[in-house]
Amino acid sequence: MEYSVSQFLLLGALTFIFVGAITPLMRKIAISVGAVDAPNLARKSQKEPVPYLGGVAIAIGVVGASYGSLLAVDFSMETFRLASFVLVPAMAISLMGLIDDLKGLEPWPRLIAQTATGVIVAVILTSTDTMGVAFNNTFLNYAVSVLWIVGVCNSINFFDNLDGGAAGTVAVITFFLFFIAYDRQQILVSALAIVTMGATAGFLMWNRAPAKIYMGDAGALFLGIIISVLTIRLSPGVVPQVKSFAIPLSLMAVPILDTTVAVTSRIYRGISPFQGGTDHLSHRLMRAGLQRRATAFTLWGFAAFYGAIALAIYTWPDTWGYQLMAIGGVAWLVKLVYFLRIPSEG
């Protein structure tokens, strides 16, 4: 069965409205149970405590819209099973993130849980042959999938350090991912991408500066699993294979850049990469003179630039593929050098 772009956009719009409507409720619940992010550390930029649990609203919206759309238009045990292969692990890791938001966890238990989830998802993707671009070596497929899933989870989690920064960037990434998947008639990938875009955009209404609520680890890790699996499942169908690999890398270029800058600067300064700090892209842009809202817009613009590169590689792989890859790669390296030259601490 084929679906029109307007049907998918309607699904995204309904998710946007739903998440936008339930996020204030989650805010009230967070305040009532004391799930707030207090400005008790030097790296905290807010003046007053800000409630967590926004990620719960995102997860409810994505899961509800995904299963609801299946029941409404295309329910079968096969589609239910394929959707659950993404949503169930995402909910499981989101639960761990929620515990971290409420109780606080050390970095190592979180990394172990992410790795275990990555292994499970990698086995499922490989055994069901649902990897969009696979190697001819099973072990390599496992290894790359686990590294990508854990890496993306941590990148999104690290990136969630600015009002509206992560939510808006994920919305941009999934917007471009949707159009590539839709053109390839990957229905489940298209639906989950547009639902995620709608959910993050709906949450963004309350998360933009000054944020009324944060997504917390529950939301960042949930989105990490969703985005990582969607980019693994995406099948651009572009040859040679290196051009297909360039598409998800381009889509995720900004969160990867943020993680690279933060980790590199921390290792250089002799501190743990897992330690929080004011050394992310957002902090550096603000030290360079941008206001908080302008910083968020800049990050969204970066994400749109690389999303457009990914879409262009997909659209013109034979005529412009390598040139576009070179432009994206050089631009990424220039940004890396630029951000590393901005002081890591204010």
mmCIF file with all atom_site columns, C-alpha atoms in Angstrom, residues 2-116:
data_model
loop_
_atom_site.group_PDB
_atom_site.id
_atom_site.type_symbol
_atom_site.label_atom_id
_atom_site.label_alt_id
_atom_site.label_comp_id
_atom_site.label_asym_id
_atom_site.label_entity_id
_atom_site.label_seq_id
_atom_site.pdbx_PDB_ins_code
_atom_site.Cartn_x
_atom_site.Cartn_y
_atom_site.Cartn_z
_atom_site.occupancy
_atom_site.B_iso_or_equiv
_atom_site.pdbx_formal_charge
_atom_site.auth_seq_id
_atom_site.auth_comp_id
_atom_site.auth_asym_id
_atom_site.auth_atom_id
_atom_site.pdbx_PDB_model_num
ATOM 1   C CA . GLU A 1 2   ? 1.309  3.458  -0.920 1.00 0.00 ? 2   GLU A CA 1
ATOM 2   C CA . TYR A 1 3   ? 0.770  6.541  1.191  1.00 0.00 ? 3   TYR A CA 1
ATOM 3   C CA . SER A 1 4   ? 0.955  10.177 0.124  1.00 0.00 ? 4   SER A CA 1
ATOM 4   C CA . VAL A 1 5   ? 3.247  12.781 1.637  1.00 0.00 ? 5   VAL A CA 1
ATOM 5   C CA . SER A 1 6   ? 0.163  14.592 2.946  1.00 0.00 ? 6   SER A CA 1
ATOM 6   C CA . GLN A 1 7   ? -0.858 11.509 4.949  1.00 0.00 ? 7   GLN A CA 1
ATOM 7   C CA . PHE A 1 8   ? 2.550  11.348 6.596  1.00 0.00 ? 8   PHE A CA 1
ATOM 8   C CA . LEU A 1 9   ? 2.545  15.095 7.257  1.00 0.00 ? 9   LEU A CA 1
ATOM 9   C CA . LEU A 1 10  ? -0.880 14.736 8.880  1.00 0.00 ? 10  LEU A CA 1
ATOM 10  C CA . LEU A 1 11  ? 0.536  12.016 11.121 1.00 0.00 ? 11  LEU A CA 1
ATOM 11  C CA . GLY A 1 12  ? 3.405  14.312 12.080 1.00 0.00 ? 12  GLY A CA 1
ATOM 12  C CA . ALA A 1 13  ? 1.028  17.212 12.725 1.00 0.00 ? 13  ALA A CA 1
ATOM 13  C CA . LEU A 1 14  ? -1.204 15.110 14.984 1.00 0.00 ? 14  LEU A CA 1
ATOM 14  C CA . THR A 1 15  ? 1.853  13.971 16.943 1.00 0.00 ? 15  THR A CA 1
ATOM 15  C CA . PHE A 1 16  ? 2.982  17.601 17.208 1.00 0.00 ? 16  PHE A CA 1
ATOM 16  C CA . ILE A 1 17  ? -0.384 18.646 18.666 1.00 0.00 ? 17  ILE A CA 1
ATOM 17  C CA . PHE A 1 18  ? -0.540 15.656 21.025 1.00 0.00 ? 18  PHE A CA 1
ATOM 18  C CA . VAL A 1 19  ? 2.948  16.116 22.485 1.00 0.00 ? 19  VAL A CA 1
ATOM 19  C CA . GLY A 1 20  ? 2.472  19.871 22.667 1.00 0.00 ? 20  GLY A CA 1
ATOM 20  C CA . ALA A 1 21  ? -0.717 19.254 24.674 1.00 0.00 ? 21  ALA A CA 1
ATOM 21  C CA . ILE A 1 22  ? 0.633  16.658 27.137 1.00 0.00 ? 22  ILE A CA 1
ATOM 22  C CA . THR A 1 23  ? 3.986  18.320 27.847 1.00 0.00 ? 23  THR A CA 1
ATOM 23  C CA . PRO A 1 24  ? 2.464  20.874 30.293 1.00 0.00 ? 24  PRO A CA 1
ATOM 24  C CA . LEU A 1 25  ? 0.850  17.952 32.139 1.00 0.00 ? 25  LEU A CA 1
ATOM 25  C CA . MET A 1 26  ? 4.241  16.237 32.434 1.00 0.00 ? 26  MET A CA 1
ATOM 26  C CA . ARG A 1 27  ? 5.637  19.537 33.697 1.00 0.00 ? 27  ARG A CA 1
ATOM 27  C CA . LYS A 1 28  ? 3.055  19.625 36.502 1.00 0.00 ? 28  LYS A CA 1
ATOM 28  C CA . ILE A 1 29  ? 3.794  15.995 37.395 1.00 0.00 ? 29  ILE A CA 1
ATOM 29  C CA . ALA A 1 30  ? 7.546  16.695 37.447 1.00 0.00 ? 30  ALA A CA 1
ATOM 30  C CA . ILE A 1 31  ? 7.059  19.643 39.797 1.00 0.00 ? 31  ILE A CA 1
ATOM 31  C CA . SER A 1 32  ? 4.772  17.628 42.083 1.00 0.00 ? 32  SER A CA 1
ATOM 32  C CA . VAL A 1 33  ? 7.310  14.794 42.474 1.00 0.00 ? 33  VAL A CA 1
ATOM 33  C CA . GLY A 1 34  ? 10.330 17.083 42.671 1.00 0.00 ? 34  GLY A CA 1
ATOM 34  C CA . ALA A 1 35  ? 11.836 15.976 39.350 1.00 0.00 ? 35  ALA A CA 1
ATOM 35  C CA . VAL A 1 36  ? 13.565 19.272 38.633 1.00 0.00 ? 36  VAL A CA 1
ATOM 36  C CA . ASP A 1 37  ? 16.971 20.357 37.395 1.00 0.00 ? 37  ASP A CA 1
ATOM 37  C CA . ALA A 1 38  ? 18.249 22.763 40.034 1.00 0.00 ? 38  ALA A CA 1
ATOM 38  C CA . PRO A 1 39  ? 20.873 25.404 39.103 1.00 0.00 ? 39  PRO A CA 1
ATOM 39  C CA . ASN A 1 40  ? 23.295 23.944 41.644 1.00 0.00 ? 40  ASN A CA 1
ATOM 40  C CA . LEU A 1 41  ? 26.306 23.485 39.349 1.00 0.00 ? 41  LEU A CA 1
ATOM 41  C CA . ALA A 1 42  ? 28.463 26.053 37.615 1.00 0.00 ? 42  ALA A CA 1
ATOM 42  C CA . ARG A 1 43  ? 27.575 24.594 34.201 1.00 0.00 ? 43  ARG A CA 1
ATOM 43  C CA . LYS A 1 44  ? 23.831 25.136 34.786 1.00 0.00 ? 44  LYS A CA 1
ATOM 44  C CA . SER A 1 45  ? 22.644 28.169 32.837 1.00 0.00 ? 45  SER A CA 1
ATOM 45  C CA . GLN A 1 46  ? 19.077 28.488 34.153 1.00 0.00 ? 46  GLN A CA 1
ATOM 46  C CA . LYS A 1 47  ? 18.244 30.864 37.008 1.00 0.00 ? 47  LYS A CA 1
ATOM 47  C CA . GLU A 1 48  ? 15.398 28.782 38.505 1.00 0.00 ? 48  GLU A CA 1
ATOM 48  C CA . PRO A 1 49  ? 14.801 25.004 38.812 1.00 0.00 ? 49  PRO A CA 1
ATOM 49  C CA . VAL A 1 50  ? 13.403 23.555 35.574 1.00 0.00 ? 50  VAL A CA 1
ATOM 50  C CA . PRO A 1 51  ? 11.279 20.375 35.593 1.00 0.00 ? 51  PRO A CA 1
ATOM 51  C CA . TYR A 1 52  ? 12.408 17.200 33.850 1.00 0.00 ? 52  TYR A CA 1
ATOM 52  C CA . LEU A 1 53  ? 10.094 14.520 32.347 1.00 0.00 ? 53  LEU A CA 1
ATOM 53  C CA . GLY A 1 54  ? 9.676  16.233 28.982 1.00 0.00 ? 54  GLY A CA 1
ATOM 54  C CA . GLY A 1 55  ? 11.256 13.129 27.524 1.00 0.00 ? 55  GLY A CA 1
ATOM 55  C CA . VAL A 1 56  ? 8.350  11.087 28.856 1.00 0.00 ? 56  VAL A CA 1
ATOM 56  C CA . ALA A 1 57  ? 5.979  13.254 26.810 1.00 0.00 ? 57  ALA A CA 1
ATOM 57  C CA . ILE A 1 58  ? 8.144  12.704 23.711 1.00 0.00 ? 58  ILE A CA 1
ATOM 58  C CA . ALA A 1 59  ? 8.223  8.924  24.275 1.00 0.00 ? 59  ALA A CA 1
ATOM 59  C CA . ILE A 1 60  ? 4.464  8.723  24.869 1.00 0.00 ? 60  ILE A CA 1
ATOM 60  C CA . GLY A 1 61  ? 3.861  10.734 21.711 1.00 0.00 ? 61  GLY A CA 1
ATOM 61  C CA . VAL A 1 62  ? 6.181  8.680  19.502 1.00 0.00 ? 62  VAL A CA 1
ATOM 62  C CA . VAL A 1 63  ? 5.038  5.302  20.825 1.00 0.00 ? 63  VAL A CA 1
ATOM 63  C CA . GLY A 1 64  ? 1.362  6.238  20.869 1.00 0.00 ? 64  GLY A CA 1
ATOM 64  C CA . ALA A 1 65  ? 1.388  7.721  17.369 1.00 0.00 ? 65  ALA A CA 1
ATOM 65  C CA . SER A 1 66  ? 3.419  4.817  15.955 1.00 0.00 ? 66  SER A CA 1
ATOM 66  C CA . TYR A 1 67  ? 1.217  2.043  17.289 1.00 0.00 ? 67  TYR A CA 1
ATOM 67  C CA . GLY A 1 68  ? -1.932 4.111  16.744 1.00 0.00 ? 68  GLY A CA 1
ATOM 68  C CA . SER A 1 69  ? -1.131 4.638  13.072 1.00 0.00 ? 69  SER A CA 1
ATOM 69  C CA . LEU A 1 70  ? -0.431 0.913  12.669 1.00 0.00 ? 70  LEU A CA 1
ATOM 70  C CA . LEU A 1 71  ? -3.816 0.048  14.151 1.00 0.00 ? 71  LEU A CA 1
ATOM 71  C CA . ALA A 1 72  ? -5.537 2.641  11.990 1.00 0.00 ? 72  ALA A CA 1
ATOM 72  C CA . VAL A 1 73  ? -4.095 1.889  8.569  1.00 0.00 ? 73  VAL A CA 1
ATOM 73  C CA . ASP A 1 74  ? -1.730 -1.072 8.299  1.00 0.00 ? 74  ASP A CA 1
ATOM 74  C CA . PHE A 1 75  ? -1.824 -3.451 11.228 1.00 0.00 ? 75  PHE A CA 1
ATOM 75  C CA . SER A 1 76  ? -0.268 -6.874 10.835 1.00 0.00 ? 76  SER A CA 1
ATOM 76  C CA . MET A 1 77  ? 1.926  -8.953 13.096 1.00 0.00 ? 77  MET A CA 1
ATOM 77  C CA . GLU A 1 78  ? 4.846  -8.246 10.760 1.00 0.00 ? 78  GLU A CA 1
ATOM 78  C CA . THR A 1 79  ? 4.514  -4.446 10.918 1.00 0.00 ? 79  THR A CA 1
ATOM 79  C CA . PHE A 1 80  ? 3.844  -4.627 14.676 1.00 0.00 ? 80  PHE A CA 1
ATOM 80  C CA . ARG A 1 81  ? 6.964  -6.752 15.135 1.00 0.00 ? 81  ARG A CA 1
ATOM 81  C CA . LEU A 1 82  ? 9.181  -4.471 13.030 1.00 0.00 ? 82  LEU A CA 1
ATOM 82  C CA . ALA A 1 83  ? 7.944  -1.352 14.837 1.00 0.00 ? 83  ALA A CA 1
ATOM 83  C CA . SER A 1 84  ? 8.444  -3.010 18.230 1.00 0.00 ? 84  SER A CA 1
ATOM 84  C CA . PHE A 1 85  ? 12.050 -3.862 17.357 1.00 0.00 ? 85  PHE A CA 1
ATOM 85  C CA . VAL A 1 86  ? 12.692 -0.102 17.549 1.00 0.00 ? 86  VAL A CA 1
ATOM 86  C CA . LEU A 1 87  ? 10.155 1.108  20.095 1.00 0.00 ? 87  LEU A CA 1
ATOM 87  C CA . VAL A 1 88  ? 10.600 -1.500 22.838 1.00 0.00 ? 88  VAL A CA 1
ATOM 88  C CA . PRO A 1 89  ? 14.388 -1.017 23.190 1.00 0.00 ? 89  PRO A CA 1
ATOM 89  C CA . ALA A 1 90  ? 13.838 2.757  23.050 1.00 0.00 ? 90  ALA A CA 1
ATOM 90  C CA . MET A 1 91  ? 11.303 2.544  25.888 1.00 0.00 ? 91  MET A CA 1
ATOM 91  C CA . ALA A 1 92  ? 13.631 0.314  27.914 1.00 0.00 ? 92  ALA A CA 1
ATOM 92  C CA . ILE A 1 93  ? 16.595 2.683  27.649 1.00 0.00 ? 93  ILE A CA 1
ATOM 93  C CA . SER A 1 94  ? 14.266 5.625  28.290 1.00 0.00 ? 94  SER A CA 1
ATOM 94  C CA . LEU A 1 95  ? 13.218 3.977  31.562 1.00 0.00 ? 95  LEU A CA 1
ATOM 95  C CA . MET A 1 96  ? 16.851 3.802  32.615 1.00 0.00 ? 96  MET A CA 1
ATOM 96  C CA . GLY A 1 97  ? 17.192 7.471  31.678 1.00 0.00 ? 97  GLY A CA 1
ATOM 97  C CA . LEU A 1 98  ? 14.134 8.270  33.783 1.00 0.00 ? 98  LEU A CA 1
ATOM 98  C CA . ILE A 1 99  ? 15.725 6.528  36.775 1.00 0.00 ? 99  ILE A CA 1
ATOM 99  C CA . ASP A 1 100 ? 18.837 8.607  36.159 1.00 0.00 ? 100 ASP A CA 1
ATOM 100 C CA . ASP A 1 101 ? 16.726 11.783 36.056 1.00 0.00 ? 101 ASP A CA 1
ATOM 101 C CA . LEU A 1 102 ? 14.988 10.919 39.327 1.00 0.00 ? 102 LEU A CA 1
ATOM 102 C CA . LYS A 1 103 ? 17.714 9.151  41.303 1.00 0.00 ? 103 LYS A CA 1
ATOM 103 C CA . GLY A 1 104 ? 20.995 9.823  39.525 1.00 0.00 ? 104 GLY A CA 1
ATOM 104 C CA . LEU A 1 105 ? 23.236 7.089  38.129 1.00 0.00 ? 105 LEU A CA 1
ATOM 105 C CA . GLU A 1 106 ? 26.978 6.824  37.669 1.00 0.00 ? 106 GLU A CA 1
ATOM 106 C CA . PRO A 1 107 ? 28.300 6.927  34.062 1.00 0.00 ? 107 PRO A CA 1
ATOM 107 C CA . TRP A 1 108 ? 29.374 3.270  33.914 1.00 0.00 ? 108 TRP A CA 1
ATOM 108 C CA . PRO A 1 109 ? 25.944 1.671  34.642 1.00 0.00 ? 109 PRO A CA 1
ATOM 109 C CA . ARG A 1 110 ? 24.477 3.934  31.977 1.00 0.00 ? 110 ARG A CA 1
ATOM 110 C CA . LEU A 1 111 ? 27.139 2.929  29.451 1.00 0.00 ? 111 LEU A CA 1
ATOM 111 C CA . ILE A 1 112 ? 26.663 -0.766 30.247 1.00 0.00 ? 112 ILE A CA 1
ATOM 112 C CA . ALA A 1 113 ? 22.883 -0.457 29.775 1.00 0.00 ? 113 ALA A CA 1
ATOM 113 C CA . GLN A 1 114 ? 23.357 1.396  26.479 1.00 0.00 ? 114 GLN A CA 1
ATOM 114 C CA . THR A 1 115 ? 25.827 -1.219 25.239 1.00 0.00 ? 115 THR A CA 1
ATOM 115 C CA . ALA A 1 116 ? 23.523 -4.097 26.219 1.00 0.00 ? 116 ALA A CA 1
#
